[in-house]
Coordinates of C-alpha atoms and ligand atoms in Angstrom, one line a residue:
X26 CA -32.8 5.3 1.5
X27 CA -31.0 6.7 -1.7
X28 CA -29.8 3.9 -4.2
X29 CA -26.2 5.4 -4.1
X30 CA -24.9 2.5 -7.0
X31 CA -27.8 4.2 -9.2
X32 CA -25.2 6.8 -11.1
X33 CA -28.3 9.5 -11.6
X34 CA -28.6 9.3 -8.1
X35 CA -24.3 10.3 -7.5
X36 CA -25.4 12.5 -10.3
X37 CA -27.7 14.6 -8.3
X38 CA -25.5 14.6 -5.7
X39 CA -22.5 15.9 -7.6
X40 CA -24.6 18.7 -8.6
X41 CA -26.5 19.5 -5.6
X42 CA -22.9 19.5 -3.5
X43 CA -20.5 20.8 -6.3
X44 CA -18.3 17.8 -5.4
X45 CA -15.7 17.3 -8.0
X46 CA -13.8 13.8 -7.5
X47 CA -10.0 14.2 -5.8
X48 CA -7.8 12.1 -7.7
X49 CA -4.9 12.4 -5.1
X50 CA -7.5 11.4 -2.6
X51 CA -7.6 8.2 -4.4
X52 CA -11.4 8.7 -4.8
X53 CA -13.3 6.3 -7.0
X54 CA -17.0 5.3 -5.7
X55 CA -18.5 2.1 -6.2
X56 CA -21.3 1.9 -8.3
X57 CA -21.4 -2.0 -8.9
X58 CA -24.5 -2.6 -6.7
X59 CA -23.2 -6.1 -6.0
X60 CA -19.8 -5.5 -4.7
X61 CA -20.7 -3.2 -1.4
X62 CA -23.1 -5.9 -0.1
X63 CA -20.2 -8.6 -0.9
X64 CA -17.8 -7.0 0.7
X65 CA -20.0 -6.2 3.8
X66 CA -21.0 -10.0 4.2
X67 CA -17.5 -11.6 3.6
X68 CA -16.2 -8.8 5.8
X69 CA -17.9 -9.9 9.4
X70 CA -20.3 -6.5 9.3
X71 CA -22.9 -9.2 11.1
X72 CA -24.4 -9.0 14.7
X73 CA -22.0 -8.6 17.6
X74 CA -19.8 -6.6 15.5
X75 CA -18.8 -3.1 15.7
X76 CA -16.5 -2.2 11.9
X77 CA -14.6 0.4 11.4
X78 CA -14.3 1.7 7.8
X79 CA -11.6 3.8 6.4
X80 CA -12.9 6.4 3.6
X81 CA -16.6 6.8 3.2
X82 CA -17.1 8.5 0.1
X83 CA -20.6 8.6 -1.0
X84 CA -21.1 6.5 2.2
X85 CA -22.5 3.7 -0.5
X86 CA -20.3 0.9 1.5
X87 CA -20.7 2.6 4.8
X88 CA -24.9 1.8 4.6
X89 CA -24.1 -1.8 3.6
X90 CA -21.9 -2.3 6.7
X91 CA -24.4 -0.5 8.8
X92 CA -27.5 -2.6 7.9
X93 CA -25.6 -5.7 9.0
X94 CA -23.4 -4.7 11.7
X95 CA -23.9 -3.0 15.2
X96 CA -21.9 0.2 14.7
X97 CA -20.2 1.7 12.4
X98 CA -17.1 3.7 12.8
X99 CA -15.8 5.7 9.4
X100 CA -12.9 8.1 9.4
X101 CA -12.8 9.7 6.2
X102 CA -10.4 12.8 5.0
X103 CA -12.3 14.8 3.3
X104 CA -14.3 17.4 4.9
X105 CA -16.7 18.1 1.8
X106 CA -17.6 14.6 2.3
X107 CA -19.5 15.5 5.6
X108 CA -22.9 17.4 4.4
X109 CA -23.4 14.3 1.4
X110 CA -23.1 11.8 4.2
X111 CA -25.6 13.8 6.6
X112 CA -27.8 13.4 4.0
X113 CA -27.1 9.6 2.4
X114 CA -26.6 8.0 5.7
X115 CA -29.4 9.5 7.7
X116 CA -31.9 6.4 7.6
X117 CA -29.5 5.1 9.8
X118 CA -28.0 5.5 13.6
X119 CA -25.5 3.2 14.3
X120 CA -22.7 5.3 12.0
X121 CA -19.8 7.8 13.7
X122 CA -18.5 9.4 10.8
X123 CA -14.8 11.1 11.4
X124 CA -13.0 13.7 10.0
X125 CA -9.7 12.6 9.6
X126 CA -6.7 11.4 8.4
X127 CA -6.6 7.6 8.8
X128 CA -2.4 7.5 9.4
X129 CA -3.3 10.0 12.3
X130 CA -5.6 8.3 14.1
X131 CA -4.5 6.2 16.9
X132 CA -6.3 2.8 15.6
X133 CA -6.2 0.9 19.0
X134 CA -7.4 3.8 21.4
X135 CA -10.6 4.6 18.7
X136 CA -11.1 1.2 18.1
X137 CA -11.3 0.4 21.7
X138 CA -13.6 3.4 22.4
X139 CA -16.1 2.9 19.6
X140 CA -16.4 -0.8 19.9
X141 CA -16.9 -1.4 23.9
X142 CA -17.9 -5.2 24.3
X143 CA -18.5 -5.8 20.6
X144 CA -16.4 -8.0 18.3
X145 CA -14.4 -6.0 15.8
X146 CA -13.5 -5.8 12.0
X147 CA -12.0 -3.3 9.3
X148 CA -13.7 -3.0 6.0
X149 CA -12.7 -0.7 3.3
X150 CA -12.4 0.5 -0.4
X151 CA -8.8 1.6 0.1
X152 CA -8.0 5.0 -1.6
X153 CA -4.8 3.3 -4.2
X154 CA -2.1 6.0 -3.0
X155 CA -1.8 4.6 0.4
X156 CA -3.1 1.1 0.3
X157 CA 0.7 -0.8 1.5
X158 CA 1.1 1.7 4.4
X159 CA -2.9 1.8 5.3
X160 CA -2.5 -2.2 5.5
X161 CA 0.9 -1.8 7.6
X162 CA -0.3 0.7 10.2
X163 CA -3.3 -1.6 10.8
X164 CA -1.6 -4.4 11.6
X165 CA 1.5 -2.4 13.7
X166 CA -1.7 -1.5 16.1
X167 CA -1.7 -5.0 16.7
X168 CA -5.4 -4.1 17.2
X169 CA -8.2 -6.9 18.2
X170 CA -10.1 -7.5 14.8
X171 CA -11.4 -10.9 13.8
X172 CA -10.7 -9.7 9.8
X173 CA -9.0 -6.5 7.7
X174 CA -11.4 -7.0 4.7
X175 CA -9.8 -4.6 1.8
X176 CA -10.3 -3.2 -1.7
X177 CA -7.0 -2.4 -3.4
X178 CA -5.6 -2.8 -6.9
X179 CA -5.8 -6.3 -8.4
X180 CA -2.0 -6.3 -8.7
X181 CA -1.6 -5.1 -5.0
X182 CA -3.7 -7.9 -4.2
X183 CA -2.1 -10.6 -5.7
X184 CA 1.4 -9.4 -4.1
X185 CA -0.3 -9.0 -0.7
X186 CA -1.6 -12.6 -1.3
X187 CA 1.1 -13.7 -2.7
X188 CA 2.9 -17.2 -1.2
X189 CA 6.4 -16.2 0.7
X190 CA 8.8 -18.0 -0.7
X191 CA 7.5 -17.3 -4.8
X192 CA 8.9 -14.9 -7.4
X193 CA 5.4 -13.2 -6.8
X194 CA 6.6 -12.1 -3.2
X195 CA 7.5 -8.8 -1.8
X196 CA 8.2 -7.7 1.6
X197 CA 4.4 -6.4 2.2
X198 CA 3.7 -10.2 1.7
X199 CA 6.2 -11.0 4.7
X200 CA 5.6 -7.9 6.3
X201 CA 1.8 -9.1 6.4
X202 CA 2.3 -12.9 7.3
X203 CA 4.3 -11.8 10.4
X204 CA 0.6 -10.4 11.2
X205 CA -1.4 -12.6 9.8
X206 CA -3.3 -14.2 6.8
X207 CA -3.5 -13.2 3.7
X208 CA -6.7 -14.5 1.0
X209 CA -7.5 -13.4 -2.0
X210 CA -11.7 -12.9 -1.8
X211 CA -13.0 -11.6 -5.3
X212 CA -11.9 -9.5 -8.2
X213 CA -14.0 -6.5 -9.3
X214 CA -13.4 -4.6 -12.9
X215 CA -12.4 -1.0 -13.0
X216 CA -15.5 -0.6 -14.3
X217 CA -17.0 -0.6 -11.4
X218 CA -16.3 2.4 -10.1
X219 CA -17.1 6.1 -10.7
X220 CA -14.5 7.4 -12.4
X221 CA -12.9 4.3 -13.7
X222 CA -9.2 4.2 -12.8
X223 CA -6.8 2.6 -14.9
X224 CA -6.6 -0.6 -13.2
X225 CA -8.7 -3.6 -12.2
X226 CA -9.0 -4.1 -8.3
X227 CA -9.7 -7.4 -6.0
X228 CA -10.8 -7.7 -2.2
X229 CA -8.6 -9.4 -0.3
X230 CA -8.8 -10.3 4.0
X231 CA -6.3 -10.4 6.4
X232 CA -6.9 -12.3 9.3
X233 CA -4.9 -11.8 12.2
X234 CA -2.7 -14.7 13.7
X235 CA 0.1 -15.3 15.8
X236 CA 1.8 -18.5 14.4
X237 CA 4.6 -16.8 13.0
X238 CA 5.0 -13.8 15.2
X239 CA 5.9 -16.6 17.7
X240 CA 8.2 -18.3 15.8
X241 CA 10.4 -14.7 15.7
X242 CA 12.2 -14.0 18.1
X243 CA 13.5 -10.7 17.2
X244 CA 10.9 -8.8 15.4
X245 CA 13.3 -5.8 14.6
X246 CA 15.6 -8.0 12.8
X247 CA 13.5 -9.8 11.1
X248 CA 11.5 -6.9 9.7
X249 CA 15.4 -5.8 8.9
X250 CA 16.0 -8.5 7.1
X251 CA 13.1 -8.7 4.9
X252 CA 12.9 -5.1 4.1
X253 CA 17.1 -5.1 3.7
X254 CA 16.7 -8.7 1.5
X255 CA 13.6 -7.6 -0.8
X256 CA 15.5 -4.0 -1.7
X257 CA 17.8 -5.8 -3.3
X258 CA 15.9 -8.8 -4.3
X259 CA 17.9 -10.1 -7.4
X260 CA 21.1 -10.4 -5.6
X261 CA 22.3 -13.8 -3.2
X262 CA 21.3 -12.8 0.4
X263 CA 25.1 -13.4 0.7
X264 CA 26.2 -10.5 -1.1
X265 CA 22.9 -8.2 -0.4
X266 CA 22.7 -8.3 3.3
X267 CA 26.6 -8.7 4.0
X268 CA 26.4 -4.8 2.5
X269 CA 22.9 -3.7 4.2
X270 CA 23.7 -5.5 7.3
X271 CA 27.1 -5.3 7.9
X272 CA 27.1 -8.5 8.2
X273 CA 30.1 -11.3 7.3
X274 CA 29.5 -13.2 4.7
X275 CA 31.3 -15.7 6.4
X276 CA 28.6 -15.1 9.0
X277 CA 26.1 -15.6 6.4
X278 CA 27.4 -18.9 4.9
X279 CA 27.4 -20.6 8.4
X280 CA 23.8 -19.6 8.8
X281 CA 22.5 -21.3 5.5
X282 CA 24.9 -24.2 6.1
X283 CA 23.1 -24.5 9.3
X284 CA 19.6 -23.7 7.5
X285 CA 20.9 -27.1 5.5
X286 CA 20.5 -24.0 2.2
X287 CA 22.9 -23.2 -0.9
X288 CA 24.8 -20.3 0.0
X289 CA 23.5 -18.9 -3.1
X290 CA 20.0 -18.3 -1.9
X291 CA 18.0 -15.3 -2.7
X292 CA 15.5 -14.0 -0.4
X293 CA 12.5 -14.5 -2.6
X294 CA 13.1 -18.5 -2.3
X295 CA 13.0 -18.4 1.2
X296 CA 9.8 -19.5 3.0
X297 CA 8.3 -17.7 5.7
X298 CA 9.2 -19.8 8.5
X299 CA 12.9 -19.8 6.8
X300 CA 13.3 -16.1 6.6
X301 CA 12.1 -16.6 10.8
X302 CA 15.0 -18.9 11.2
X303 CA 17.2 -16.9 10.0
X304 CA 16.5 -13.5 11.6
X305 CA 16.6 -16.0 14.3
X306 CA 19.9 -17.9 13.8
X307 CA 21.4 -14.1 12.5
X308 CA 19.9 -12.5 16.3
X309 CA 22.3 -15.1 18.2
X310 CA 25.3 -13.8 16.1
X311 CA 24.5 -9.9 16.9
Ligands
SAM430 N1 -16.0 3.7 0.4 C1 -16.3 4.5 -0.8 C2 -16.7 3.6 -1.9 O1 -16.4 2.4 -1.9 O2 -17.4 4.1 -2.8 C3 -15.1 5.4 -1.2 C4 -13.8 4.6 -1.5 S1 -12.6 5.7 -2.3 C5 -11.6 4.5 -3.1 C6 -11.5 6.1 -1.0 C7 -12.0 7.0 0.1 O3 -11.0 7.2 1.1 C8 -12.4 8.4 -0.4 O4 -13.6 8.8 0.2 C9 -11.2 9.3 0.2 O5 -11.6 10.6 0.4 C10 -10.9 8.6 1.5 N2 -9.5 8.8 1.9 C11 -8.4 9.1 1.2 N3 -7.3 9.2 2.0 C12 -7.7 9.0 3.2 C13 -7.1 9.0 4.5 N4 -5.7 9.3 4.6 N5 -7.8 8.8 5.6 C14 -9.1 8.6 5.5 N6 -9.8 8.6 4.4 C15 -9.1 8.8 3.2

């Protein structure tokens, strides 16, 4: 099998494909030969497990997964890809490589099909441009995976792992502990990819869980009230979601009196399981 972190190796295969690197495509290969195996190990490619990866390139992470796990399913964008992969993944055949576009791919249905009787995992080097809504339409699928092991920009990462109820917070970080966990794994230099972006990257997983799904009882408000509550971020919940909400503030005060909370709270110092009991406490006054 090629060495595909060796960069005369992505060299000849540049040449010998005329493949010119897509920046909107978010393309940047690996070529640290420790990170792939890393990610591959942390991320559950193991016996028993079929992982589906989202955007190949090179394939260099694909091959990692594929030596550990049962099956691997890729769905990568870019057509040109396709002949490179035929030829840097053929030592293997336990890999389905798609053509398509991840966002139009109905997750649960391929997942379901490609992994029949096999525990499941996501693994990926996430092309940067569409990292937050990548993560989100993962987790919406409210697919069966035991871990969504990711590569995405260090700062990304740090957000995504951030603690709810920190300055550090966003509503991707609520957003993604409705679904789950969220754990910083390891940071890797932008030097470790071919080209180098701008920017440092880190992996991070996501394990599924349901602890605070079931503490929500409205999951359309609540996802209302954090995306309403972190646009405006800055300002008392008071004043932000009275205005986004159409909500009283008078409404508002008697839900952080009864939260036992200064009526001058802003979103970001708001726990998780607060910003549940108040969706909650706000559904009974709908
Ligand atoms: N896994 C490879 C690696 O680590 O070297 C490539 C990672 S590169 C950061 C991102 C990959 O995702 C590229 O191969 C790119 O073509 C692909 N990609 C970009 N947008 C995509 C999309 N919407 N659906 C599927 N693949 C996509």
């Amino acid at each position: 099998m090629k060495n595909l972190t060796n960069i005369n190796i992505i060299k000849e295969l540049l040449e010998k494909y005329g493949f010119k690197f897509s920046k909107s495509l978010g393309q940047n290969f690996l070529i640290n030969p420790s990170v792939c195996p890393k990610i591959a190990e942390l991320g559950k490619a193991e016996e028993g497990y079929g992982i589906l990866e989202i955007g190949t390139g090179f394939g260099t992470l694909t091959a990692e997964l594929a030596k550990r796990a049962d099956k691997v399913t890729a769905v990568e964008i870019d057509s040109r890809l396709l002949p490179v992969l035929e030829e840097t993944l053929s030592d293997f055949n336990n890999i389905n490589v798609i053509n398509d576009d991840i966002m139009k791919v109905n997750i649960k249905e391929l997942i379901d099909r490609e992994f029949s009787g096999m525990k499941k995992a996501v693994c990926a080097n996430l092309p940067y441009y569409i990292t937050s809504p990548v993560i989100m339409y993962l987790l919406e699928s409210e697919i069966d995976v035991d871990a969504i092991t990711v590569m995405v920009q260090k700062e990304a990462a740090q957000r995504l792992c951030a603690e709810v109820g920190t300055r550090e917070a966003g509503a991707i970080t609520a957003a993604v502990r409705y679904y789950g966990e969220a754990e910083m794994l390891f940071q890797v230099s932008r030097g470790s990819f071919m080209p180098a972006p701008n920017v440092d990257s880190a992996v991070i997983q996501i394990r599924p869980a349901d602890t605070i799904k079931q503490l929500v009882e409205d999951k359309d408000i609540f996802f209302k009230v954090i995306k309403s509550g972190f646009s405006q971020r800055r300002k008392t919940m008071a004043n932000s979601l009275s205005s986004l909400l159409g909500v009283s503030k008078e409404n508002l005060y008697n839900i952080f009196d009864e939260m036992g909370i200064t009526r001058t709270v802003r979103i970001e110092q708001l726990s998780i399981e607060q910003l549940a009991e108040f969706s909650n406490i706000l559904k009974s006054l709908m």
